[in-house]
XYZ file of C-alpha atoms in Angstrom:
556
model
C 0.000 0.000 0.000
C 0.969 3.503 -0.767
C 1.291 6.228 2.351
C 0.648 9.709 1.622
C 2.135 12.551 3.699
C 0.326 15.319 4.590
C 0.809 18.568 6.764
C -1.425 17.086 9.495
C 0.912 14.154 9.445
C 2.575 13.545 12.727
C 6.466 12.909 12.185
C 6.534 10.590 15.440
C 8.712 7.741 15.040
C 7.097 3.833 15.499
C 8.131 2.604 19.044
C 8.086 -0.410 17.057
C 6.921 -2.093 14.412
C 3.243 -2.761 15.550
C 2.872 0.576 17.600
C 1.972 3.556 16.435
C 1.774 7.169 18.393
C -0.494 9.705 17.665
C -0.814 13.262 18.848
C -4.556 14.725 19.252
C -5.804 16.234 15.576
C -2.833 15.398 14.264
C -3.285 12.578 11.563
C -1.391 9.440 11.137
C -1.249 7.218 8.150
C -1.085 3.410 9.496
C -0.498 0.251 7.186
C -2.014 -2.992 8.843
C -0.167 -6.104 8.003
C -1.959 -9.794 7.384
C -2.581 -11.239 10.889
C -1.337 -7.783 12.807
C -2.738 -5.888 15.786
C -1.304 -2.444 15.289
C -1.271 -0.699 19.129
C -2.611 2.976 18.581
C -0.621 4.525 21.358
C -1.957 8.076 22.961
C 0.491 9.528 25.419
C 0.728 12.465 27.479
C -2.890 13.587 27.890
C -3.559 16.629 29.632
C -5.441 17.121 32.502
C -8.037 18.919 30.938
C -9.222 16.543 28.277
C -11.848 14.122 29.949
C -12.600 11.534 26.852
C -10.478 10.710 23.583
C -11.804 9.855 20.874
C -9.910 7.756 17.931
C -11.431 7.535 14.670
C -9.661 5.405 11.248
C -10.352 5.774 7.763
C -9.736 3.341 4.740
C -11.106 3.720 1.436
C -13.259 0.550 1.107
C -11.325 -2.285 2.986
C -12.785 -3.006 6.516
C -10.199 -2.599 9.574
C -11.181 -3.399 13.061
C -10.877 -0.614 15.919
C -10.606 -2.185 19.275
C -10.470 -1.530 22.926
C -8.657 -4.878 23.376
C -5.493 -6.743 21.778
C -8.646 -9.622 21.091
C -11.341 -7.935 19.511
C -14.794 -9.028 21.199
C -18.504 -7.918 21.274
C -19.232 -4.574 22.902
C -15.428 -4.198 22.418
C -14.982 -3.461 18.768
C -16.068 -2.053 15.601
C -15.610 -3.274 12.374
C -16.095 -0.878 9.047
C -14.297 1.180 6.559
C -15.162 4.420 8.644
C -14.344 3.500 12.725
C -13.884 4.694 15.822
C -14.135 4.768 19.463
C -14.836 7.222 23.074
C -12.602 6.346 25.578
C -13.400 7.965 29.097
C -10.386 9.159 31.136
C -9.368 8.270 34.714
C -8.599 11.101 37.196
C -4.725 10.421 37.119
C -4.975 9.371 32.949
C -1.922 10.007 30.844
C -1.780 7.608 28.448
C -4.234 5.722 26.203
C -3.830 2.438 24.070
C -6.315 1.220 21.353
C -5.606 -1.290 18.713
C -6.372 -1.674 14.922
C -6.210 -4.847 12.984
C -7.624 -6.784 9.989
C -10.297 -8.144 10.288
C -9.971 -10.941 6.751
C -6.036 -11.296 7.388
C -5.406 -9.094 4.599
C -3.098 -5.516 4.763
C -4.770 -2.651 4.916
C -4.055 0.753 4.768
C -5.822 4.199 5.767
C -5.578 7.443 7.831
C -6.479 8.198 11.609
C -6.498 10.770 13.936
C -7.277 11.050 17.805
C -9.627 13.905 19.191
C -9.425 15.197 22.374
C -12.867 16.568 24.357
C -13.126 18.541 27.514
C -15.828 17.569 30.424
C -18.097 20.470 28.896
C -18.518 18.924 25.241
C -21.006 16.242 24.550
C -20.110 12.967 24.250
C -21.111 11.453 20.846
C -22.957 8.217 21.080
C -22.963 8.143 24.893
C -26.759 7.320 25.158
C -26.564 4.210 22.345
C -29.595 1.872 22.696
C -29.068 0.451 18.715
C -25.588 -0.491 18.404
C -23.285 -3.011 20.089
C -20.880 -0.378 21.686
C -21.844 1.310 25.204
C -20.258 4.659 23.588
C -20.871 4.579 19.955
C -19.576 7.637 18.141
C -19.752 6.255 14.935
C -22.114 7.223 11.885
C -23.732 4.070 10.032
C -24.944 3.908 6.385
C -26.502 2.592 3.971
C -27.409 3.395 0.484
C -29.214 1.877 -2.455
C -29.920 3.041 -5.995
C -32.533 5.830 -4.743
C -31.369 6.846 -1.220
C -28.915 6.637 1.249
C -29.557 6.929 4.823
C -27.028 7.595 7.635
C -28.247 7.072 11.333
C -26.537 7.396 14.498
C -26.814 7.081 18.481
C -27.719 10.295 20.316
C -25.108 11.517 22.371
C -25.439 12.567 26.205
C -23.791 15.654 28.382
C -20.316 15.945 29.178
C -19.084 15.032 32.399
C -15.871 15.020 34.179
C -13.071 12.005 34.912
C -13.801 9.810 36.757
C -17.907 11.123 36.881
C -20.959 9.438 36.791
C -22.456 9.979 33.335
C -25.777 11.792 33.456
C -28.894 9.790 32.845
C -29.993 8.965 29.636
C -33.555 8.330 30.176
C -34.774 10.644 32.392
C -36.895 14.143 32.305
C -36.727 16.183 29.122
C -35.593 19.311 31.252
C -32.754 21.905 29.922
C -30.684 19.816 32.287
C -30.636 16.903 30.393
C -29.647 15.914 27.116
C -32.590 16.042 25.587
C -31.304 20.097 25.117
C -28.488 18.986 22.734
C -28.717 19.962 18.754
C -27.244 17.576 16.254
C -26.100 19.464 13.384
C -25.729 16.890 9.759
C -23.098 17.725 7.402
C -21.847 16.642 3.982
C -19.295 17.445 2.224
C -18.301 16.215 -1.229
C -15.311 15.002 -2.460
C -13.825 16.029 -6.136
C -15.873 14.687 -9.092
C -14.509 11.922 -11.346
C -11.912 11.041 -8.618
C -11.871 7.717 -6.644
C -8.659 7.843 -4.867
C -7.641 7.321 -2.289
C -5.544 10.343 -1.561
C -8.191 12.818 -2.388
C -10.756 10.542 0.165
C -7.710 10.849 2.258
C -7.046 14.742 1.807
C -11.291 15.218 2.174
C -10.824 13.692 5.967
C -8.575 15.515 7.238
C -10.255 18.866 5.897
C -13.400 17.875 7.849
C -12.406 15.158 10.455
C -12.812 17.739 13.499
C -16.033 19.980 14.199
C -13.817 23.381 13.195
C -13.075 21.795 9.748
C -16.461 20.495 9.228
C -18.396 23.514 9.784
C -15.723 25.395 7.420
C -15.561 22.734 4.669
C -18.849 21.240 4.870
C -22.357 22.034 4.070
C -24.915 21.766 6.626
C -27.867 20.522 5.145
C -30.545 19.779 8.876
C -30.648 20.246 12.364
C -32.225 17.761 14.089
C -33.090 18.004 18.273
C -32.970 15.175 20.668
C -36.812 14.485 20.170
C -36.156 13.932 16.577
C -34.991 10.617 14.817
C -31.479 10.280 14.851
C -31.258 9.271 11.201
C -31.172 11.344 7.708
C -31.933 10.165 4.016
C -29.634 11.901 1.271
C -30.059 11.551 -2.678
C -27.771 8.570 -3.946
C -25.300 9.380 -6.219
C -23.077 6.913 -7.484
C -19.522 7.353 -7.923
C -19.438 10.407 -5.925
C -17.682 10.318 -3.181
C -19.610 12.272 -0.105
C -18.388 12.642 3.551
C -21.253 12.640 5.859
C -20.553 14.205 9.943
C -22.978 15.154 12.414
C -21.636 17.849 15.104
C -23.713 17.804 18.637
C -24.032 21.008 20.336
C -24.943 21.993 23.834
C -26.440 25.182 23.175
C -26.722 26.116 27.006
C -22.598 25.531 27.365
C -21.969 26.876 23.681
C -19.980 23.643 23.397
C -19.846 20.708 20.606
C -18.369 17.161 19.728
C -18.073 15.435 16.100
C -19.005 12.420 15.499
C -16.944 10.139 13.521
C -16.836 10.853 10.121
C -18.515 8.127 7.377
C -18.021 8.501 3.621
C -20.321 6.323 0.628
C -19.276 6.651 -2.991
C -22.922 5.038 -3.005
C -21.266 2.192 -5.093
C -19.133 -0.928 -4.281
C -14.945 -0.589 -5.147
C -15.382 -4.991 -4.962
C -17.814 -6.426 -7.363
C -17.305 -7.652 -10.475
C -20.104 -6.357 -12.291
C -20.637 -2.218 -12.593
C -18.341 -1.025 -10.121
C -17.080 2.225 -8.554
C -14.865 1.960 -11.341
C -17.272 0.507 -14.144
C -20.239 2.623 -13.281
C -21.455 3.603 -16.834
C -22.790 0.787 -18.355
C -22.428 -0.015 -22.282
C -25.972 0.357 -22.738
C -26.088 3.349 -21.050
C -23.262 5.290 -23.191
C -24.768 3.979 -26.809
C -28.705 4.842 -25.544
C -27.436 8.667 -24.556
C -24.611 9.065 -27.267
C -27.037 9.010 -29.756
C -29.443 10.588 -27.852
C -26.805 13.527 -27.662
C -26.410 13.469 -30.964
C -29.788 13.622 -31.840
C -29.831 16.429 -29.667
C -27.740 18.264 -30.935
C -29.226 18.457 -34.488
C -32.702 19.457 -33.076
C -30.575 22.174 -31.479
C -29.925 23.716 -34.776
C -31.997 22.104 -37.168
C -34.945 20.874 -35.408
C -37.349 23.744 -36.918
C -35.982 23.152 -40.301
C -35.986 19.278 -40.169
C -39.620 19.666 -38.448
C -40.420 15.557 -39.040
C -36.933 15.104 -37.469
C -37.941 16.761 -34.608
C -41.299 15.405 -34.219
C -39.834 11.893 -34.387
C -36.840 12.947 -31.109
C -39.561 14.747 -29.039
C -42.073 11.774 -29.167
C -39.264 9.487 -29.059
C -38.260 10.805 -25.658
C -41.758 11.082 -24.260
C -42.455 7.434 -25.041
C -39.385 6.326 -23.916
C -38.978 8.142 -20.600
C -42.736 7.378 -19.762
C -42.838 3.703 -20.857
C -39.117 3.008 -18.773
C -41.331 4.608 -15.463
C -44.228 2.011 -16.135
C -41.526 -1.404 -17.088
C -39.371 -0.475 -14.303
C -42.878 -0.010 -11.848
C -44.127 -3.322 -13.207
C -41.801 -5.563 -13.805
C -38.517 -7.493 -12.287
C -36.339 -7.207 -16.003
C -32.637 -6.515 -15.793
C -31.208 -3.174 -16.506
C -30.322 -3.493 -19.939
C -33.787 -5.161 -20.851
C -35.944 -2.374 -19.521
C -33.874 0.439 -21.513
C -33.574 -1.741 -25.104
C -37.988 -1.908 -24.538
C -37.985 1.259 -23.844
C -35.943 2.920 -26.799
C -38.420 0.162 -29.293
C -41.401 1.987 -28.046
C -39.433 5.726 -27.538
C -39.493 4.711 -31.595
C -42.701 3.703 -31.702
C -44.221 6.784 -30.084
C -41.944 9.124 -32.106
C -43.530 7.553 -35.524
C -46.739 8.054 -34.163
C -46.082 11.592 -33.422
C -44.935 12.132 -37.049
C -48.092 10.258 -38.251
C -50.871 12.329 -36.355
C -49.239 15.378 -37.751
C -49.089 13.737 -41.275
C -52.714 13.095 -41.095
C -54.205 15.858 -39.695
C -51.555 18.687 -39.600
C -52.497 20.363 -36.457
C -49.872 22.159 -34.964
C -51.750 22.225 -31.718
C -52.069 18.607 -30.969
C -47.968 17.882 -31.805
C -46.061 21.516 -30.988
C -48.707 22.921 -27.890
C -49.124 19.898 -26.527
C -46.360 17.247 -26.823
C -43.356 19.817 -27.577
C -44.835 22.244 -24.623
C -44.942 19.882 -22.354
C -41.116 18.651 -23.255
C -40.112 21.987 -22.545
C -42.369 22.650 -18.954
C -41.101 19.141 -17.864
C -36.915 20.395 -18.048
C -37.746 23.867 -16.580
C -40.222 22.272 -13.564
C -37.191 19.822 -12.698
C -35.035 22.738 -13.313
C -36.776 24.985 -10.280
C -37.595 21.700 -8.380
C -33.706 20.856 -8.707
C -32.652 24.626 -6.935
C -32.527 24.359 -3.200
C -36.580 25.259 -3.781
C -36.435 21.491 -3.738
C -35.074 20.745 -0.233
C -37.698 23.149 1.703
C -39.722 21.034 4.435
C -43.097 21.653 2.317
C -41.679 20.162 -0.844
C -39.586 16.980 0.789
C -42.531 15.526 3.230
C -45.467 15.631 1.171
C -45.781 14.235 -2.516
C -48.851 16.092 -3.071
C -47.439 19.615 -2.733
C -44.314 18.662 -4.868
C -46.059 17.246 -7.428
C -49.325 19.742 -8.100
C -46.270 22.201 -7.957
C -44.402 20.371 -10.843
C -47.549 19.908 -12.476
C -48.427 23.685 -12.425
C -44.936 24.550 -13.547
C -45.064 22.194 -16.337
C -48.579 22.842 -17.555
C -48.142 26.503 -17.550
C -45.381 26.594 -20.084
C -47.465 25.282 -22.962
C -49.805 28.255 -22.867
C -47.398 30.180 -23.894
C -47.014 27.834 -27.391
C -50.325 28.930 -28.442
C -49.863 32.754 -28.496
C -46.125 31.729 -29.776
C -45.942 28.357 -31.944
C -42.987 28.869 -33.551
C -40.740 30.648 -31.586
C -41.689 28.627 -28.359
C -40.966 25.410 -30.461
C -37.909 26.865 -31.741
C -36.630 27.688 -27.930
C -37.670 24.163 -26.871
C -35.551 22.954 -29.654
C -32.369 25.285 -28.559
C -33.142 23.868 -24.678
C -34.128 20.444 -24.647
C -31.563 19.799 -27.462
C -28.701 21.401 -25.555
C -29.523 19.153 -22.801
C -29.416 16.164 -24.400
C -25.927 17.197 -25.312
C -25.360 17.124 -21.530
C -26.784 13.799 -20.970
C -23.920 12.253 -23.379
C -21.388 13.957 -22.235
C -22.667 12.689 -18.444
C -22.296 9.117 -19.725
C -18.482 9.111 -19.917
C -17.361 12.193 -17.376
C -19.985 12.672 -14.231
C -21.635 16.108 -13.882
C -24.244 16.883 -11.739
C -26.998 18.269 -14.108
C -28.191 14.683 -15.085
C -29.768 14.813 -11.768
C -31.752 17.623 -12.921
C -34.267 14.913 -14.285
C -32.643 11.977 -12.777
C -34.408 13.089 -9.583
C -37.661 13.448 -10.911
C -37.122 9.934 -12.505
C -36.359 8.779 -8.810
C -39.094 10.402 -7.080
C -41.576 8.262 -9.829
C -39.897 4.894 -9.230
C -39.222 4.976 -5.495
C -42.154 5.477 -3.402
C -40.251 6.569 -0.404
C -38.320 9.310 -2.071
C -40.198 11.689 -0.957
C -38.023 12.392 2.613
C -34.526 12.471 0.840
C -32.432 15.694 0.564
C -31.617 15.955 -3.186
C -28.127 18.245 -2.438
C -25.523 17.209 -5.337
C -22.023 18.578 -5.698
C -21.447 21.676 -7.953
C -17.520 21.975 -8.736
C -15.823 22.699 -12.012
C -17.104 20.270 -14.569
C -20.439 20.973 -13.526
C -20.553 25.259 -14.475
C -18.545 23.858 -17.180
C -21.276 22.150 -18.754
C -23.970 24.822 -17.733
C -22.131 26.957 -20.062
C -21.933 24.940 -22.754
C -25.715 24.318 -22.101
C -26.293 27.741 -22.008
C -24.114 28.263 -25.256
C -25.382 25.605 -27.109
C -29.119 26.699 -26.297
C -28.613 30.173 -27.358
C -26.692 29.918 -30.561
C -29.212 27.017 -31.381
C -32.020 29.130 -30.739
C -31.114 32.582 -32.094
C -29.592 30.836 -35.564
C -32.897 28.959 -36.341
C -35.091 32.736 -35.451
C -33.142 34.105 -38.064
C -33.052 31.344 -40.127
C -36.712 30.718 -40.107
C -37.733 34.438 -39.967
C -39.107 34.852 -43.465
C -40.140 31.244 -43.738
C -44.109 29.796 -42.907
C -44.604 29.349 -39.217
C -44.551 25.580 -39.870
C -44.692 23.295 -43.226
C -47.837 22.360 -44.271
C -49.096 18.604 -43.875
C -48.224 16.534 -46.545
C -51.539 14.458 -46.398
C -53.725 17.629 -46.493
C -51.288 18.786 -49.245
C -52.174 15.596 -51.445
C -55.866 15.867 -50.715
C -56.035 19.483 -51.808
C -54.281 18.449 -55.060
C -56.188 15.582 -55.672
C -59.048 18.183 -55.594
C -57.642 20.185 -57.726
C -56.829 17.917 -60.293
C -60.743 16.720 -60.441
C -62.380 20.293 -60.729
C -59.758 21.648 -63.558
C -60.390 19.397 -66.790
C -57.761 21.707 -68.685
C -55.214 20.717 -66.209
C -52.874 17.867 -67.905
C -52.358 16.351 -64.481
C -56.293 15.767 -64.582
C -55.897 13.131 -67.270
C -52.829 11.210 -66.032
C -53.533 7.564 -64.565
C -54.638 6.525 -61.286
C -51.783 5.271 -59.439
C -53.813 1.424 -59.214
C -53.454 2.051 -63.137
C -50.292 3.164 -63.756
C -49.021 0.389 -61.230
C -50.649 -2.645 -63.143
C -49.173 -0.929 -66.278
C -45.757 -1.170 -64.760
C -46.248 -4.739 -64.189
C -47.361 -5.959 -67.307
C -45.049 -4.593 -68.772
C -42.419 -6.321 -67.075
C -43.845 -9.894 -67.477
C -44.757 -9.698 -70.827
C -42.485 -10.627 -73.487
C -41.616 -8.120 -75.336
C -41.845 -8.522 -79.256
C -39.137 -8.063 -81.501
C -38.634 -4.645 -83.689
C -39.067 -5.013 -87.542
C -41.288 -5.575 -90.331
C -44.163 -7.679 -89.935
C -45.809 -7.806 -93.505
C -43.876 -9.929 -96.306
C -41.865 -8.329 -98.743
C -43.128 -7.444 -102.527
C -41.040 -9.782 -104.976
């Protein structure tokens, strides 16, 4: 394994080779052998400091902390993310914990010891989930949709060798039912699984100071509340999670240990941290981007084209919602069904304007509501989103998203063909953004990725939706932004002097057949049916054809 040094690093010498000694907030880096017990060695304490907490970090390989040499039940914690509150004795120096391996592999990763005075909370202290009596330590769990992090609650401070306060008793200001836990994320750099940059991201936010500096607090929850918290999954992203408890009568606070998800597992075999985009996935949206990026420039022009994309991605995104709702079918299955009847619907979309040529039924209603979907997830995807109102009740969120969406297309009828023209520019651009999201993560998929989840998952509804914005991600707003206003300002002028739409070509062939039956002096009027001039065609290709010459005898 590699070691990184960083300026937090402490330069303290190993006693020897399976001790290591560690000076409070300063961080160590610590490489576990097969079948080792590393002793985590804390020395010179001061007086002052009444518990210690130690707290190690490894990027997705498990390492045991332990109060013992043997790790036991009640004694130990196993995870990628550990640690443990040791109360001090009066006359307390020193402190020794131990790390091992918990498979008999090597493992590597970072740790750092905290040091608390009798005034701060203690983190975990009133645990009635977990197997540890103090459990500091944040636990979590994450699926496709969600993932949730949930915790002990912690109790009051107290001094060495004191009698913790009661856990259980009356909710008065003198209990710790006053303490405020405070939950933070903060989000490691895009596209970037290493392990030095989870590494660097820990020891930016492994104390309370650097948390509320680095971080983003996103709830605060009191002691009556649920000590648990659903965030938005987003896989491959790495995200630190840390939840600070305050005493807001003493002004004073503890961290809990810090727990990090990429929301994705670094071990299987089959789409991986490392293989996250699927094949599928990158041919479905690369020509979707594509696509996209002609109906950005063209789409007025090409109007059938455009038709045939919009109701494309209406059928498709509606009919993956009712497969995936209905049905068990792998991954790959669902999206191949859904692109065949994306298809489907598109052709139909170019047929009912064939037929009838009403720019109502196909721009107002279909292209509208392309456009009010993107600009409802749009608002919806602002912190607008996260407000109480919108996050516990389905039926405010969605009669909002409805109202945003339906509005738009009113707006089509005064306007057909500049509103079609801007969804074009828009929606098109967007696209664009989609491909480029299947081969370098931004956040903007989640734009209407989260709508997508809030359909499939009936308990999305509670989950804070907060992704990371960094580089790549105002990046690709500009090019969205670039792409939609070029798109849209090139086909206005383009189209300025043009019809507001072309003209149906079945109406078009009815007028003419009209035409040609009312004007006799017209020659069209006397050319053959099409049934006629067909059979003509074949006759004359099955019968044999006579040979060229005389046919009468010659005069001798």
């Amino acid at each position: 394994m590699h070691h990184y040094y960083y300026h937090y690093k402490s330069h303290f010498p190993l006693s020897c080779s399976d001790r290591v000694i560690f000076l409070p907030g300063r961080f160590q880096n610590v490489s576990i052998s097969q079948n080792e017990t590393v002793q985590a060695v804390v020395s010179t304490i001061p007086s002052e400091v009444a518990f210690i907490t130690l707290q190690f970090h490894t990027q997705h390989r498990n390492a045991t902390i332990s109060y013992t040499r043997m790790p036991g039940l009640g004694l130990s914690l196993t995870a990628v993310d550990s640690g443990l509150v040791s109360a001090l004795r009066r006359d307390q120096t020193s402190l020794t914990l131990f790390l091992s391996s918990p498979d008999g592999n090597a493992v590597a990763g970072t740790g750092v010891i905290l040091s608390y005075s009798s005034t701060d909370p203690v983190p975990g202290a009133c645990n009635m989930e977990f197997d540890l009596e103090i459990d500091p330590n944040i636990y979590i769990h994450y699926n496709l949709y969600e993932t949730t992090i949930r915790f002990a609650p912690a109790n009051l401070g107290y001094k060495r060798d004191g009698a913790p306060p009661a856990c259980s008793q009356s909710t008065g200001a003198d209990t710790r039912w006053r303490l405020q836990y405070d939950i933070y994320q903060y989000f490691l750099p895009e596209n970037d699984l290493s392990e030095r940059s989870l590494f660097t991201g820990f020891q930016a936010v492994a104390d309370k100071q650097g948390m509320m500096e680095n971080g983003k607090r996103v709830m605060t929850l009191k002691s009556t509340d649920v000590s648990s918290m659903v965030f938005n999954s987003i896989p491959g992203q790495g995200i630190i999670y840390s939840v600070i408890v305050r005493d807001p009568l003493l002004n004073t606070s503890a961290s809990y240990v810090p727990a990090h998800t990429y929301a994705c597992s670094f071990n299987s075999t089959l789409d991986s941290c490392q293989t996250l985009g699927k094949i599928s996935t990158k041919i479905f949206f690369t020509i979707t981007g594509l696509a996209g990026l002609f109906v950005c420039f063209f789409g007025h022009r090409f109007f059938k084209c455009e038709l045939f994309c919009m109701g494309f991605s209406f059928a498709a995104f509606l009919f993956f919602i009712l497969i995936t709702r209905t049905t068990e079918l792998d991954y790959d299955i669902r999206l191949t069904l859904s692109a065949v009847l994306g298809v489907v619907g598109g052709i139909i979309l170019v047929m009912i304007w064939w037929r009838f040529g009403s720019v109502v039924a196909v721009v107002v209603i279909v292209v509208g509501l392309m456009l009010g979907f993107l600009l409802a997830s749009v608002v919806l995807f602002t912190p607008l989103g996260d407000i109480d109102v919108f996050r516990k009740s389905d039926a405010v969120f969605w009669v909002t998203f409805c109202c945003v969406t339906l509005i738009v297309p009113l707006f089509f009828v005064r306007w057909p063909r500049e509103g079609n023209i801007t969804t074009c520019g828009i929606v098109g651009a967007y696209a664009v953004v989609l491909a480029v999201n299947a081969y370098i993560y931004t956040s903007l998929s989640y734009i209407t990725l989260n709508i997508l989840k809030r359909l499939l998952n009936n308990t999305f509804t509670a989950v804070f939706t907060d992704v990371p914005f960094q580089t790549i991600d105002y990046v690709m707003i500009t090019v969205w932004v670039v792409l939609s206003v070029c798109g849209v300002v090139l086909q206005l002028y383009r189209e300025r002097s043009r019809p507001f739409f072309p003209p149906s070509p079945y109406l078009m062939w009815q007028q003419e057949r009209e035409r040609r039956k009312t004007n006799v002096l017209d020659p069209s009027h006397h050319f053959p049916s099409l049934p006629s001039r067909l059979l003509a065609r074949v006759r004359q290709l099955t019968m044999r054809t006579e040979p060229v010459g005389e046919h009468t005898p010659l005069l001798l």
